Short mmCIF file of C-alpha atoms and ligand atoms in Angstrom, two decimals:
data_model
loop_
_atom_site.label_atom_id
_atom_site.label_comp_id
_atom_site.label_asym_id
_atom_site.label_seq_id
_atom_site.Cartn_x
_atom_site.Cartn_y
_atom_site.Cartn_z
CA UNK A 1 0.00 0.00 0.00
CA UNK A 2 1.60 3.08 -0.90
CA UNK A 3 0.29 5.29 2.06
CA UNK A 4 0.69 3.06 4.68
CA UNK A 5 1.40 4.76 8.03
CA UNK A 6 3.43 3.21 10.76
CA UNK A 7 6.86 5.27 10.40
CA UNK A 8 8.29 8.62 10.71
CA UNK A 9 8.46 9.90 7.88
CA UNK A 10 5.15 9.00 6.12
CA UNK A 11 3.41 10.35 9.48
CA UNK A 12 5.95 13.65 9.44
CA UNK A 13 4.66 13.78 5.88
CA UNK A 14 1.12 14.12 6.20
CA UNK A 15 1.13 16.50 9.10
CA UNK A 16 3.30 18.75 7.23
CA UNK A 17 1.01 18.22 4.22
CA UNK A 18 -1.72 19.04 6.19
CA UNK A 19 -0.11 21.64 8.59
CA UNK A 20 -1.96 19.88 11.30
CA UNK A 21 -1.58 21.32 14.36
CA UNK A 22 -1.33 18.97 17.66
CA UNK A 23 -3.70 19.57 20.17
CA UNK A 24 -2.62 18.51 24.05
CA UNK A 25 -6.07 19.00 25.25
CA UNK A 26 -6.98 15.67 23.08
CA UNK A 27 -3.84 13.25 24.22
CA UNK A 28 -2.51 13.58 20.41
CA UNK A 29 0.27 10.87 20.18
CA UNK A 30 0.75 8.87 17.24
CA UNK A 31 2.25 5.68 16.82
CA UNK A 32 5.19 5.58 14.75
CA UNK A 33 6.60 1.96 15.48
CA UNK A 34 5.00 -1.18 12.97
CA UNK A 35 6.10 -3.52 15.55
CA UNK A 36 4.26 -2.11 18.17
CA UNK A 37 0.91 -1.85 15.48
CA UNK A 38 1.48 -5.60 14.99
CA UNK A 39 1.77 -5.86 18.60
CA UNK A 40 -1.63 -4.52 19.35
CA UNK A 41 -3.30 -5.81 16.32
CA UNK A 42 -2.03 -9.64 17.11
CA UNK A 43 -2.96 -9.42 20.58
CA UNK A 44 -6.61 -8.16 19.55
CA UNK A 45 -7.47 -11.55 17.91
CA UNK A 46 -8.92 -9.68 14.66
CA UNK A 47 -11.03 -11.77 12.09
CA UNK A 48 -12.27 -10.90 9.13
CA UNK A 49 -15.78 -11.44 11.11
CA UNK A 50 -15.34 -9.04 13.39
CA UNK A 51 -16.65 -5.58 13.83
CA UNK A 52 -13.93 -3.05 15.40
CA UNK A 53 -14.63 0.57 17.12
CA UNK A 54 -11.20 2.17 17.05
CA UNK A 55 -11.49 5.12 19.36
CA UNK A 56 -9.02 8.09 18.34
CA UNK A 57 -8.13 7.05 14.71
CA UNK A 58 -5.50 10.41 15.10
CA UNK A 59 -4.12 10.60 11.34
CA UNK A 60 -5.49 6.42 10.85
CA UNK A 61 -2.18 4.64 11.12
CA UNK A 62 -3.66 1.69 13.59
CA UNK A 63 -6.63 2.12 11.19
CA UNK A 64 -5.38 0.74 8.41
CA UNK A 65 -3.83 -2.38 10.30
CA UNK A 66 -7.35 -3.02 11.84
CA UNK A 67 -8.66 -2.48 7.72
CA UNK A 68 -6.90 -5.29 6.65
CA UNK A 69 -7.95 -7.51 8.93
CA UNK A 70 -11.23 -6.89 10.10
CA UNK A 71 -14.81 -7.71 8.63
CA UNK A 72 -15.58 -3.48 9.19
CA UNK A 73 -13.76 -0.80 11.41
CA UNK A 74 -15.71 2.42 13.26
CA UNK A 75 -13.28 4.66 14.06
CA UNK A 76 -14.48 7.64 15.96
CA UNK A 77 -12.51 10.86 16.05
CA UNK A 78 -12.89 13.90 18.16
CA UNK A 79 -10.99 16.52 16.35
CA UNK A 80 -12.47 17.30 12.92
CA UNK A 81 -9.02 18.39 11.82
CA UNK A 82 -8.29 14.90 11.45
CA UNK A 83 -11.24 14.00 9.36
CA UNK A 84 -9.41 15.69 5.65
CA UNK A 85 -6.05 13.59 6.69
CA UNK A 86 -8.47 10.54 7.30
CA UNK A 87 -10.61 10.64 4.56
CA UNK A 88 -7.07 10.33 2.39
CA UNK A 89 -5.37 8.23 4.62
CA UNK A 90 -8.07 5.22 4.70
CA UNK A 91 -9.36 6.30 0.91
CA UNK A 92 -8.27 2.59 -0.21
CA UNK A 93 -10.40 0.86 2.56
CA UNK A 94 -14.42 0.23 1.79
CA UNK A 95 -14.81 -0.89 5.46
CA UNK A 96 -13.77 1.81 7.34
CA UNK A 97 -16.15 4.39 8.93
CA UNK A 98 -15.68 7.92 10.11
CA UNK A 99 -17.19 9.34 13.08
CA UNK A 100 -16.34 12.70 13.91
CA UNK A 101 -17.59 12.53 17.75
CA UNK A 102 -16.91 12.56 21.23
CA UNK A 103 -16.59 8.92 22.19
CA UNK A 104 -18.12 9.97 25.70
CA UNK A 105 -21.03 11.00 24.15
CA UNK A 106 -21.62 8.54 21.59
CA UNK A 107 -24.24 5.97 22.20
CA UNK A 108 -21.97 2.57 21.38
CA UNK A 109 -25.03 0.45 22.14
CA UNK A 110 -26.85 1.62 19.43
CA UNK A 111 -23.07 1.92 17.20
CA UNK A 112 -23.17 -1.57 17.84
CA UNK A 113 -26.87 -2.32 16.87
CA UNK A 114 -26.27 -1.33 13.14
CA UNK A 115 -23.12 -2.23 12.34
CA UNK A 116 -22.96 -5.30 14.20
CA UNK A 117 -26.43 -6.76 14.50
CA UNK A 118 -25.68 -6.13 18.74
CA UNK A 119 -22.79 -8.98 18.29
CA UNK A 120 -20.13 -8.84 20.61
CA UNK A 121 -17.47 -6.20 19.42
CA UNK A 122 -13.88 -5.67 19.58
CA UNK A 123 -12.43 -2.48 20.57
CA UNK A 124 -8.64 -1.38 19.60
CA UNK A 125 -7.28 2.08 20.53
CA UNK A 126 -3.76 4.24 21.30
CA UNK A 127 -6.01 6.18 23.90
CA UNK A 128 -6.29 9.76 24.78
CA UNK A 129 -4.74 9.24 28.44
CA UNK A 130 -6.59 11.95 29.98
CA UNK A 131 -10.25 10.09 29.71
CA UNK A 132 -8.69 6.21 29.48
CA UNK A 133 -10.56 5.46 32.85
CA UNK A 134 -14.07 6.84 32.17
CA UNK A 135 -14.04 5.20 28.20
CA UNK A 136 -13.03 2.08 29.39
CA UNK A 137 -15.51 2.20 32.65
CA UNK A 138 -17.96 3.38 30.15
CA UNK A 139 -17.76 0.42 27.76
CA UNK A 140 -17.80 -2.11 30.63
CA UNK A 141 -21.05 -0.32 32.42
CA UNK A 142 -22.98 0.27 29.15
CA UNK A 143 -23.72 -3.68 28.98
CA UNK A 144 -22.24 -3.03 25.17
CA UNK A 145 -21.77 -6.79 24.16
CA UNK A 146 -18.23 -6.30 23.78
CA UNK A 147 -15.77 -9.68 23.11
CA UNK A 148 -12.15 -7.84 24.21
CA UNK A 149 -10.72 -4.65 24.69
CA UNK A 150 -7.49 -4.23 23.18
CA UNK A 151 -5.76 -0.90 23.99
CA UNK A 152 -2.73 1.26 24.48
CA UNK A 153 -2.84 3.51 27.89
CA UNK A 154 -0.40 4.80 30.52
CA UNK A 155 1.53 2.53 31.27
CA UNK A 156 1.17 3.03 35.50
CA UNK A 157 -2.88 2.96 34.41
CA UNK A 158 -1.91 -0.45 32.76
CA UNK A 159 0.05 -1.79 35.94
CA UNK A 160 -2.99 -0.44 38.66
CA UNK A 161 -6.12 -2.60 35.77
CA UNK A 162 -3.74 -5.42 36.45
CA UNK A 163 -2.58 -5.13 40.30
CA UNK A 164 -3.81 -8.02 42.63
CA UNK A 165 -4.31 -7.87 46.47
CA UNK A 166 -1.04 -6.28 48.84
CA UNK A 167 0.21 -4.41 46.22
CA UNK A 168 0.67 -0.45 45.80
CA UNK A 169 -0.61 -0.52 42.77
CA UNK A 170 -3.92 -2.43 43.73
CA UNK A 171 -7.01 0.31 44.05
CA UNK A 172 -10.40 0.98 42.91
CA UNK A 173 -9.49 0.32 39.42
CA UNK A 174 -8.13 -2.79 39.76
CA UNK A 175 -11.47 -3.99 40.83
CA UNK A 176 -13.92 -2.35 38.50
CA UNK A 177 -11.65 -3.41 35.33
CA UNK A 178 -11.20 -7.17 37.05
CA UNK A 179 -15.02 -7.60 37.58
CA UNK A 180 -15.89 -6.73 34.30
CA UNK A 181 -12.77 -8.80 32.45
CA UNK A 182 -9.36 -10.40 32.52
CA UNK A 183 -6.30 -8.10 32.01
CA UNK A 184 -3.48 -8.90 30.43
CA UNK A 185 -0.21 -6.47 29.60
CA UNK A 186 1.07 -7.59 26.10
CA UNK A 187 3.76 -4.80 26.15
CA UNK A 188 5.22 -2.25 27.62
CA UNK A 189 6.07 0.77 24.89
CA UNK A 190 8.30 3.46 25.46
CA UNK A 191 7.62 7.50 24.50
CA UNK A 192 10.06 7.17 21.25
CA UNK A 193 7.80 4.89 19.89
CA UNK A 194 4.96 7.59 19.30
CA UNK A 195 5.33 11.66 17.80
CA UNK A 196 5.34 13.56 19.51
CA UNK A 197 6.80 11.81 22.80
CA UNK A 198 4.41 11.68 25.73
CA UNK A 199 6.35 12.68 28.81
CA UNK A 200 5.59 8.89 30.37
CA UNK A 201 5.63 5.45 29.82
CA UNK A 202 3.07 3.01 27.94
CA UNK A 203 1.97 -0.05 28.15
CA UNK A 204 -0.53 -2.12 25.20
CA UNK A 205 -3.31 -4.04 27.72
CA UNK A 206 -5.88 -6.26 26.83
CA UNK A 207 -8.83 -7.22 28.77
CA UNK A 208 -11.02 -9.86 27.90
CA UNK A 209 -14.70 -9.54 28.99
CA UNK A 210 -16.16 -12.12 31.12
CA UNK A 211 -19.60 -13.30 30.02
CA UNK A 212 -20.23 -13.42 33.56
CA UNK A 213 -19.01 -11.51 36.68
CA UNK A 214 -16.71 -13.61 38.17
CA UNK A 215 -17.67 -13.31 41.63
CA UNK A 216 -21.84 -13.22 42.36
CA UNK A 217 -23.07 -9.61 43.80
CA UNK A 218 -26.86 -8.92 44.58
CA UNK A 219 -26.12 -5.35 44.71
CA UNK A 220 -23.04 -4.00 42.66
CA UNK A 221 -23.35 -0.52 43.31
CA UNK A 222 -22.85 -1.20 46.51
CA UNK A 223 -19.83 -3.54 46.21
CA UNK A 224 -18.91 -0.40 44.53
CA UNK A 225 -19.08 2.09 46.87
CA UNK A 226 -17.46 -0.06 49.31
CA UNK A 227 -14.59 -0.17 47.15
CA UNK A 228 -14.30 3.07 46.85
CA UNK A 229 -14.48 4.05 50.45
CA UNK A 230 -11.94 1.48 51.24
CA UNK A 231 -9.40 2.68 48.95
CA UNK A 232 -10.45 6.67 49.80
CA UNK A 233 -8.77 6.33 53.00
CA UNK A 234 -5.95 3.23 51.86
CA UNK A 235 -3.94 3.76 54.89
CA UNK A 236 -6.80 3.44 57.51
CA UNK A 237 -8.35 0.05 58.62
CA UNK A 238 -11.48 -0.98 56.11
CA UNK A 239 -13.46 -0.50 59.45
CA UNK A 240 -12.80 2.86 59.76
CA UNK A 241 -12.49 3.82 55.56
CA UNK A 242 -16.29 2.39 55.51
CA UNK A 243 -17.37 3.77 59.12
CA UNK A 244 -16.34 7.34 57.92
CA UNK A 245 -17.31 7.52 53.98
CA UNK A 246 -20.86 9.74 53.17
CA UNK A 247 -21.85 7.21 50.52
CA UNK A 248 -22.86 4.34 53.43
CA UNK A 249 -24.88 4.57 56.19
CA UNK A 250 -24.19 1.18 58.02
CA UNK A 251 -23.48 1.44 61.48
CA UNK A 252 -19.91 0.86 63.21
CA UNK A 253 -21.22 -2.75 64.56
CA UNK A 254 -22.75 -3.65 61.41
CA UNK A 255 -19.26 -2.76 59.97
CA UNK A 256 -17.71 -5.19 62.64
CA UNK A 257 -20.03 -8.03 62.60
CA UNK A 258 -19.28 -7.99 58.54
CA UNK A 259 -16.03 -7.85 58.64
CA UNK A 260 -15.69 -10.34 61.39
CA UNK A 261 -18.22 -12.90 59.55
CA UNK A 262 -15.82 -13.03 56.70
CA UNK A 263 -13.04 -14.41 59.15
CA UNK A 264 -11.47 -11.43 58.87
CA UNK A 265 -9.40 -9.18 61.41
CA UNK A 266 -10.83 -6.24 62.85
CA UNK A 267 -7.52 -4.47 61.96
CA UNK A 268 -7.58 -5.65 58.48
CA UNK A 269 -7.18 -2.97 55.49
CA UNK A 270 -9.19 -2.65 52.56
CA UNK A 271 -5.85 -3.59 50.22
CA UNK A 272 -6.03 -6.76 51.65
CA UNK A 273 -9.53 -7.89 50.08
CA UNK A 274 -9.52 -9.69 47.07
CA UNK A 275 -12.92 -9.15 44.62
CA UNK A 276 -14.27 -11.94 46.16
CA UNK A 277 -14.32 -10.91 49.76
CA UNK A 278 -15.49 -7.36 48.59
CA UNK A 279 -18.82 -9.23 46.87
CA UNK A 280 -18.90 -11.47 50.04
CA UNK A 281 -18.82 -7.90 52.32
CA UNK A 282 -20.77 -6.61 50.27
CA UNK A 283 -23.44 -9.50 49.68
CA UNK A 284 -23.95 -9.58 54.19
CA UNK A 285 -24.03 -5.72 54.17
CA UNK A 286 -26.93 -6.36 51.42
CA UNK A 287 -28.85 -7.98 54.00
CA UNK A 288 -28.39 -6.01 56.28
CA UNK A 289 -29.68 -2.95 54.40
CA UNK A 290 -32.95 -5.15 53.33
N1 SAM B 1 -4.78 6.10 16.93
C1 SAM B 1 -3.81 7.13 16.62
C2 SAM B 1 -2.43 6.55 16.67
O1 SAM B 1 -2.26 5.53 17.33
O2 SAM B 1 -1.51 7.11 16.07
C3 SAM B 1 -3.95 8.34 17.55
C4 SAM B 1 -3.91 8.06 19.04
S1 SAM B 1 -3.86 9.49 20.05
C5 SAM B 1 -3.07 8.86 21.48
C6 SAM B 1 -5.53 9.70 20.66
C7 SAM B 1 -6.54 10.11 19.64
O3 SAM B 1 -7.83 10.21 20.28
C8 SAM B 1 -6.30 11.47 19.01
O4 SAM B 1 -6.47 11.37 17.61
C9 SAM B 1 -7.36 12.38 19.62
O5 SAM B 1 -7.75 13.46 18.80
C10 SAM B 1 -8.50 11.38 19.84
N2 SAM B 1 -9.45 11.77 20.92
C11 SAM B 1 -9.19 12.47 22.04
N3 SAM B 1 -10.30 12.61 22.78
C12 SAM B 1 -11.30 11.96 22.11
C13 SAM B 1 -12.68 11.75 22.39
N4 SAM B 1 -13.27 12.22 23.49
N5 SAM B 1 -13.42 11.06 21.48
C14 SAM B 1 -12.84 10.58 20.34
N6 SAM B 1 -11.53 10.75 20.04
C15 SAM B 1 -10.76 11.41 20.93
#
């Protein structure tokens, strides 16, 4: 293909053609490494089945990998600077669409309806790292039949999806992404790999949804919101994060009995818990409540 992207110079070449200008307010970094493209696109599990939603096509470089490969790609762009550079860039592909959209605002459910007959999709993306957390929480929460998420993000953010139990980097977000899927870090990418250089590390992470939570929860806002009152206040017991949050209203011994009918100690700390002793918590709290 003559235009393919993937290098320096054919990306240096159509911003200059273009005199695009990056914006910072949009997490504008594109990928300038093939390996790393065949990286992401391997560990995605493409078919020529498959619907993708790339999120941030940028100037299309990853676009064009997922082109060849998949049965259609939605790409949806933010900046409609990018849409010109796009509509040359992926001019050779008949399965590509081009959304010029937030993806916050965009209603995936129904993205998925018509282009996919509501079949599980596959999502592939260099990220904008400033909203990573609320697009992928968004996907998972939108019950968007969604097969795996396949996607390049900080590379800390990566580390903290895939923490377990007793480590610094377990937390809120360890939990949410772990109840929803399985992570798994196919590569850690350094800044040189993208222009222009983001000022940290990266990290290519995919997670595979369960079809089923793998722990059982009758309520899973609240499982929630005891998660994230224990990890509010990580350094104080996970009697005293959940005695003192505003979001619960259980009483100190209904804290205690709780935490002592899961064998726990009294002086244990919300770190500790895996997902499965949060849903247990949170499954006796449940009863409690009524
Ligand atoms: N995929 C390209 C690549 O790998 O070279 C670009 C990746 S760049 C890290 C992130 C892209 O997401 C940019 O093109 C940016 O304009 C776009 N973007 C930022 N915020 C967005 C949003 N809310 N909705 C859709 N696209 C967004």
């Amino acid at each position: 293909m003559e235009n393919k992207l993937g290098n320096p110079q054919k990306t240096i070449e159509i911003i200059q053609k273009y005199q695009f200008a990056f914006q910072k307010k949009f997490g504008q970094n594109f990928l300038i490494d093939s390996r790393v493209l065949d990286k992401i696109i391997g560990a995605a599990e493409i078919t020529d089945e498959d619907l993708v939603l790339e999120i941030g096509p940028g100037i299309g470089t990853m676009t064009q990998y997922l082109a060849e490969r998949a049965r259609q790609v939605v790409a949806v762009e933010i900046d409609k600077n990018l849409i010109p550079i796009l509509n040359e860039t992926l001019g050779d592909f008949q399965n590509v669409v081009i959304i010029n959209e937030d993806i916050l605002k965009l209603d995936i459910g129904e993205l998925t309806e018509i282009y996919n007959g509501g079949r599980p999709i596959k999502v592939v993306a260099n990220l904008p790292y400033y909203i990573t957390t609320p697009i992928i929480m968004g996907l998972f929460e939108s019950n968007v039949p969604i097969a795996n998420i396949t996607v390049m993000v900080q590379k800390e953010v990566a580390e903290r999806m895939q923490a377990g139990p007793g480590t610094k980097d377990y937390g809120a977000l360890s939990l949410a992404v772990q109840y929803y899927a399985n992570p798994y870090i196919v590569a850690n990418v350094p800044p040189n790999c993208f222009i222009p250089r983001p000022n940290v590390g990266s990290a290519v992470i995919r997670l595979t949804r369960y079809e089923k939570p793998p722990v059982d929860v009758e309520d899973s806002g609240l499982m929630f919101r005891l998660i994230r009152a224990s990890f509010n206040q990580r350094r104080k017991t996970l009697q005293n994060s959940l005695n003192n949050s505003p979001d619960l209203t259980f009483t100190k011994d209904q804290i205690a009995g709780a935490i002592s009918a899961l064998g726990l100690p009294a002086a244990v700390r919300g770190e500790a818990l895996t997902l499965e002793q949060f849903a247990n918590l949170s499954n006796i709290l449940c009863k409690i409540k009524g």
